[in-house]
mmCIF file of C-alpha atoms in Angstrom:
data_model
loop_
_atom_site.group_PDB
_atom_site.id
_atom_site.type_symbol
_atom_site.label_atom_id
_atom_site.label_comp_id
_atom_site.label_asym_id
_atom_site.label_seq_id
_atom_site.Cartn_x
_atom_site.Cartn_y
_atom_site.Cartn_z
ATOM 1 C CA MET S 1 1.793 -59.798 32.139
ATOM 2 C CA SER S 2 3.355 -57.380 29.549
ATOM 3 C CA THR S 3 3.442 -53.639 30.138
ATOM 4 C CA GLU S 4 4.142 -52.494 26.521
ATOM 5 C CA PRO S 5 1.162 -50.897 24.911
ATOM 6 C CA PRO S 6 -0.127 -52.702 21.899
ATOM 7 C CA GLU S 7 0.876 -51.383 18.388
ATOM 8 C CA PRO S 8 -1.669 -49.546 16.520
ATOM 9 C CA THR S 9 -3.271 -51.371 13.543
ATOM 10 C CA VAL S 10 -4.882 -50.223 10.497
ATOM 11 C CA SER S 11 -7.675 -52.426 9.536
ATOM 12 C CA LEU S 12 -7.986 -53.218 5.766
ATOM 13 C CA PRO S 13 -11.071 -54.301 3.766
ATOM 14 C CA GLU S 14 -11.882 -57.924 3.867
ATOM 15 C CA VAL S 15 -11.140 -60.150 0.757
ATOM 16 C CA SER S 16 -13.879 -62.339 -0.328
ATOM 17 C CA PRO S 17 -13.159 -66.148 -0.934
ATOM 18 C CA GLU S 18 -13.133 -65.489 -4.662
ATOM 19 C CA GLY S 19 -10.153 -63.004 -4.290
ATOM 20 C CA SER S 20 -11.934 -59.894 -4.915
ATOM 21 C CA SER S 21 -11.958 -57.184 -2.291
ATOM 22 C CA SER S 22 -15.298 -55.863 -1.007
ATOM 23 C CA ALA S 23 -15.697 -52.195 -1.557
ATOM 24 C CA PRO S 24 -14.718 -50.392 1.705
ATOM 25 C CA SER S 25 -17.099 -47.806 3.157
ATOM 26 C CA ARG S 26 -16.472 -44.111 2.842
ATOM 27 C CA ARG S 27 -15.543 -43.915 6.586
ATOM 28 C CA THR S 28 -13.015 -46.842 6.167
ATOM 29 C CA PHE S 29 -11.497 -45.373 3.088
ATOM 30 C CA ILE S 30 -10.821 -42.095 4.653
ATOM 31 C CA ALA S 31 -9.352 -43.634 7.993
ATOM 32 C CA THR S 32 -6.946 -45.815 5.866
ATOM 33 C CA THR S 33 -5.776 -43.204 3.481
ATOM 34 C CA THR S 34 -5.149 -40.719 6.338
ATOM 35 C CA ALA S 35 -3.109 -43.060 8.270
ATOM 36 C CA VAL S 36 -0.924 -44.302 5.351
ATOM 37 C CA GLY S 37 -0.444 -40.691 3.967
ATOM 38 C CA GLY S 38 0.403 -39.413 7.575
ATOM 39 C CA ALA S 39 3.015 -42.010 7.774
ATOM 40 C CA VAL S 40 4.528 -41.040 4.361
ATOM 41 C CA VAL S 41 4.632 -37.391 5.213
ATOM 42 C CA ALA S 42 6.215 -37.948 8.515
ATOM 43 C CA GLY S 43 8.809 -40.113 7.142
ATOM 44 C CA GLY S 44 9.508 -37.588 4.446
ATOM 45 C CA LEU S 45 10.176 -34.996 7.082
ATOM 46 C CA ILE S 46 12.444 -37.017 9.064
ATOM 47 C CA ALA S 47 14.523 -38.705 6.280
ATOM 48 C CA GLY S 48 14.286 -36.016 3.521
ATOM 49 C CA PRO S 49 16.982 -33.421 2.906
ATOM 50 C CA SER S 50 17.078 -30.259 5.068
ATOM 51 C CA VAL S 51 15.662 -27.149 3.408
ATOM 52 C CA PHE S 52 18.842 -25.271 4.679
ATOM 53 C CA GLY S 53 20.916 -27.581 2.509
ATOM 54 C CA ALA S 54 19.286 -26.246 -0.724
ATOM 55 C CA GLU S 55 21.471 -24.977 -3.612
ATOM 56 C CA PRO S 56 21.936 -21.405 -3.688
ATOM 57 C CA ALA S 57 19.852 -19.577 -6.283
ATOM 58 C CA VAL S 58 21.247 -18.824 -9.677
ATOM 59 C CA ALA S 59 22.330 -15.178 -9.818
ATOM 60 C CA ALA S 60 20.322 -12.931 -12.021
ATOM 61 C CA GLU S 61 21.749 -11.935 -15.428
ATOM 62 C CA ALA S 62 23.403 -8.636 -15.457
ATOM 63 C CA VAL S 63 21.184 -5.743 -16.368
ATOM 64 C CA PRO S 64 21.814 -4.203 -19.768
ATOM 65 C CA SER S 65 23.482 -0.875 -19.451
ATOM 66 C CA SER S 66 24.735 1.908 -21.850
ATOM 67 C CA ARG S 67 27.216 4.757 -21.755
ATOM 68 C CA VAL S 68 25.553 8.202 -22.382
ATOM 69 C CA SER S 69 27.216 11.538 -23.080
ATOM 70 C CA LEU S 70 25.122 14.472 -22.838
ATOM 71 C CA THR S 71 25.503 18.153 -22.022
ATOM 72 C CA VAL S 72 23.796 19.306 -18.907
ATOM 73 C CA ASN S 73 23.589 22.964 -18.101
ATOM 74 C CA GLY S 74 26.632 23.743 -20.320
ATOM 75 C CA VAL S 75 28.696 20.805 -18.999
ATOM 76 C CA ARG S 76 29.395 17.741 -20.911
ATOM 77 C CA ARG S 77 28.587 14.553 -18.752
ATOM 78 C CA THR S 78 29.378 10.913 -19.528
ATOM 79 C CA VAL S 79 27.646 8.284 -17.311
ATOM 80 C CA THR S 80 26.978 4.586 -17.650
ATOM 81 C CA VAL S 81 23.305 3.716 -16.678
ATOM 82 C CA ASP S 82 20.842 0.885 -16.598
ATOM 83 C CA ASN S 83 18.942 1.230 -19.958
ATOM 84 C CA ARG S 84 15.718 1.606 -18.145
ATOM 85 C CA THR S 85 17.042 4.793 -16.284
ATOM 86 C CA SER S 86 14.795 7.856 -16.897
ATOM 87 C CA LEU S 87 16.207 11.307 -17.337
ATOM 88 C CA LEU S 88 14.692 12.338 -14.191
ATOM 89 C CA ASP S 89 16.579 9.553 -12.260
ATOM 90 C CA LEU S 90 19.846 10.313 -14.194
ATOM 91 C CA LEU S 91 19.740 13.888 -13.093
ATOM 92 C CA ARG S 92 18.765 13.253 -9.450
ATOM 93 C CA GLU S 93 20.525 9.994 -8.610
ATOM 94 C CA HIS S 94 23.838 10.195 -10.989
ATOM 95 C CA LEU S 95 24.365 13.962 -11.327
ATOM 96 C CA ASP S 96 23.056 15.083 -8.132
ATOM 97 C CA LEU S 97 20.795 17.623 -9.635
ATOM 98 C CA THR S 98 17.888 17.323 -7.422
ATOM 99 C CA GLY S 99 15.913 20.697 -8.297
ATOM 100 C CA SER S 100 13.878 18.561 -10.884
ATOM 101 C CA LYS S 101 11.179 16.969 -8.540
ATOM 102 C CA LYS S 102 9.747 13.477 -8.845
ATOM 103 C CA GLY S 103 6.071 13.971 -8.376
ATOM 104 C CA CYS S 104 3.785 11.482 -9.948
ATOM 105 C CA ASN S 105 6.608 9.877 -11.965
ATOM 106 C CA ALA S 106 3.966 9.248 -14.827
ATOM 107 C CA GLY S 107 4.063 12.376 -16.860
ATOM 108 C CA ALA S 108 0.880 13.733 -15.068
ATOM 109 C CA CYS S 109 2.031 16.632 -12.963
ATOM 110 C CA GLY S 110 5.034 18.367 -14.687
ATOM 111 C CA ALA S 111 7.184 18.491 -11.546
ATOM 112 C CA CYS S 112 10.100 16.963 -13.434
ATOM 113 C CA THR S 113 9.898 19.268 -16.545
ATOM 114 C CA VAL S 114 13.144 20.192 -18.143
ATOM 115 C CA LEU S 115 14.361 21.367 -21.515
ATOM 116 C CA VAL S 116 15.996 19.186 -24.060
ATOM 117 C CA ASP S 117 17.464 20.734 -26.984
ATOM 118 C CA GLY S 118 15.331 23.778 -26.150
ATOM 119 C CA ARG S 119 12.050 21.875 -25.825
ATOM 120 C CA ARG S 120 10.266 21.128 -22.713
ATOM 121 C CA VAL S 121 9.854 17.380 -21.718
ATOM 122 C CA ASN S 122 8.618 15.278 -18.789
ATOM 123 C CA SER S 123 11.874 13.785 -17.694
ATOM 124 C CA CYS S 124 10.274 11.038 -15.713
ATOM 125 C CA LEU S 125 8.929 9.509 -19.077
ATOM 126 C CA THR S 126 12.228 10.260 -20.998
ATOM 127 C CA LEU S 127 14.824 7.313 -21.201
ATOM 128 C CA ALA S 128 18.310 8.682 -20.647
ATOM 129 C CA VAL S 129 19.881 6.279 -23.294
ATOM 130 C CA ARG S 130 17.935 7.952 -26.071
ATOM 131 C CA LEU S 131 19.571 11.424 -25.273
ATOM 132 C CA ASP S 132 23.097 10.754 -26.203
ATOM 133 C CA GLY S 133 24.294 14.004 -27.540
ATOM 134 C CA ALA S 134 21.416 15.953 -26.327
ATOM 135 C CA GLU S 135 21.734 19.257 -24.472
ATOM 136 C CA VAL S 136 19.510 19.469 -21.291
ATOM 137 C CA THR S 137 18.802 22.528 -19.145
ATOM 138 C CA THR S 138 17.503 22.094 -15.785
ATOM 139 C CA ILE S 139 16.310 24.759 -12.992
ATOM 140 C CA GLU S 140 20.033 24.685 -11.785
ATOM 141 C CA GLY S 141 21.117 25.996 -15.158
ATOM 142 C CA LEU S 142 18.885 29.050 -15.593
ATOM 143 C CA ALA S 143 20.424 31.671 -13.395
ATOM 144 C CA LYS S 144 23.764 33.190 -14.464
ATOM 145 C CA GLY S 145 25.759 33.245 -11.419
ATOM 146 C CA GLU S 146 23.904 35.313 -8.892
ATOM 147 C CA ARG S 147 21.564 36.847 -11.399
ATOM 148 C CA LEU S 148 18.383 34.974 -11.533
ATOM 149 C CA HIS S 149 16.612 34.253 -14.884
ATOM 150 C CA PRO S 150 13.831 36.647 -15.522
ATOM 151 C CA LEU S 151 11.118 34.162 -14.947
ATOM 152 C CA GLN S 152 12.719 33.200 -11.650
ATOM 153 C CA GLN S 153 12.493 36.693 -10.568
ATOM 154 C CA ALA S 154 8.989 37.188 -11.929
ATOM 155 C CA PHE S 155 7.896 34.040 -9.709
ATOM 156 C CA ILE S 156 9.320 36.033 -6.609
ATOM 157 C CA ASP S 157 7.900 39.374 -7.806
ATOM 158 C CA GLN S 158 4.310 37.717 -8.320
ATOM 159 C CA ASP S 159 4.564 35.520 -5.288
ATOM 160 C CA ALA S 160 3.833 32.544 -7.681
ATOM 161 C CA PHE S 161 4.507 29.808 -5.289
ATOM 162 C CA GLN S 162 3.736 28.449 -1.773
ATOM 163 C CA CYS S 163 5.167 25.110 -1.024
ATOM 164 C CA GLY S 164 7.595 25.293 -3.843
ATOM 165 C CA TYR S 165 7.551 21.600 -4.867
ATOM 166 C CA CYS S 166 6.197 22.272 -8.282
ATOM 167 C CA THR S 167 8.005 25.576 -8.925
ATOM 168 C CA PRO S 168 10.987 24.093 -10.727
ATOM 169 C CA GLY S 169 8.772 22.445 -13.250
ATOM 170 C CA GLN S 170 6.598 25.441 -13.449
ATOM 171 C CA ILE S 171 9.467 27.670 -14.403
ATOM 172 C CA MET S 172 11.034 25.278 -16.725
ATOM 173 C CA SER S 173 7.639 24.884 -18.450
ATOM 174 C CA GLY S 174 7.213 28.691 -18.427
ATOM 175 C CA VAL S 175 10.448 29.139 -19.996
ATOM 176 C CA GLY S 176 9.489 26.683 -22.844
ATOM 177 C CA CYS S 177 5.970 28.108 -23.216
ATOM 178 C CA ILE S 178 7.697 31.655 -23.791
ATOM 179 C CA GLN S 179 10.263 30.262 -26.212
ATOM 180 C CA GLU S 180 7.437 28.502 -28.213
ATOM 181 C CA GLY S 181 5.647 31.816 -28.486
ATOM 182 C CA HIS S 182 2.337 30.557 -26.563
ATOM 183 C CA THR S 183 2.080 33.694 -24.562
ATOM 184 C CA GLY S 184 -0.611 35.685 -26.600
ATOM 185 C CA SER S 185 -3.090 35.990 -23.766
ATOM 186 C CA PRO S 186 -3.667 34.528 -20.230
ATOM 187 C CA GLU S 187 -5.892 31.879 -21.775
ATOM 188 C CA GLU S 188 -3.158 30.673 -24.218
ATOM 189 C CA ILE S 189 -0.651 30.704 -21.347
ATOM 190 C CA ARG S 190 -3.155 28.469 -18.987
ATOM 191 C CA GLU S 191 -3.540 26.319 -22.133
ATOM 192 C CA PHE S 192 0.063 25.614 -22.886
ATOM 193 C CA MET S 193 0.924 25.379 -19.055
ATOM 194 C CA SER S 194 -1.942 23.082 -18.265
ATOM 195 C CA GLY S 195 0.432 20.069 -18.046
ATOM 196 C CA ASN S 196 1.875 21.410 -14.897
ATOM 197 C CA ILE S 197 -0.010 21.035 -11.663
ATOM 198 C CA CYS S 198 0.135 23.222 -8.570
ATOM 199 C CA ARG S 199 -1.408 21.655 -5.518
ATOM 200 C CA CYS S 200 -1.189 24.958 -3.674
ATOM 201 C CA GLY S 201 -3.559 26.652 -6.433
ATOM 202 C CA CYS S 202 -1.107 29.456 -7.471
ATOM 203 C CA TYR S 203 -2.208 29.408 -11.118
ATOM 204 C CA VAL S 204 -3.350 33.058 -11.394
ATOM 205 C CA LYS S 205 0.014 34.196 -10.201
ATOM 206 C CA ILE S 206 2.000 31.698 -12.090
ATOM 207 C CA VAL S 207 0.284 33.050 -15.291
ATOM 208 C CA ARG S 208 1.106 36.653 -14.140
ATOM 209 C CA ALA S 209 4.628 35.687 -13.788
ATOM 210 C CA VAL S 210 4.985 34.262 -17.364
ATOM 211 C CA GLU S 211 3.125 37.228 -18.628
ATOM 212 C CA GLN S 212 5.611 39.713 -16.789
ATOM 213 C CA THR S 213 8.614 37.644 -18.472
ATOM 214 C CA ALA S 214 7.026 37.465 -21.823
ATOM 215 C CA HIS S 215 5.823 40.893 -22.113
ATOM 216 C CA GLY S 216 7.514 43.076 -19.498
ATOM 217 C CA LYS S 217 4.260 43.490 -17.564
#
């Protein structure tokens, strides 16, 4: 008597004497297709190529870059940067000028404010490649040696900061506000400094510091 187990078989639908197959039931159809499909998948896993032998991915194309020359705090600087690099990232990551802060990185908080050709800009929204030949002033370039800029001194005198994170942008924006002549009243100062957010709520003292610098108060 044989001890080998019988081989599994898959029953197929019977064929009528006229040669046409009788329609299989739903149960028979599912059982048949499951058995056949499982065998194909198993065979593919066994005989197919290993996923570890796949061809290496094609290297991504080089990112376009440009050479930019600009004057930063009185010093001529020339760097090659990715065309997508913002002025803020150029200052912080390439020139190691970390005084300008990255707050929202969307132009909404003003922490990254610097002066470009004498006008205040949100450096996080300004592409560095567009500033070839420009003159940029950051918070690091305001003081003259050990002598602070008058607005920097006014911020100390008026105690116009707490955590200090927004302070560089506030001071640079204040310098621009004074140069633009928008210091006729506290209300005007608040209006033209409204793009700079202070999370500590030092707005009253910030306005006083700008007034002190603009009018010697």
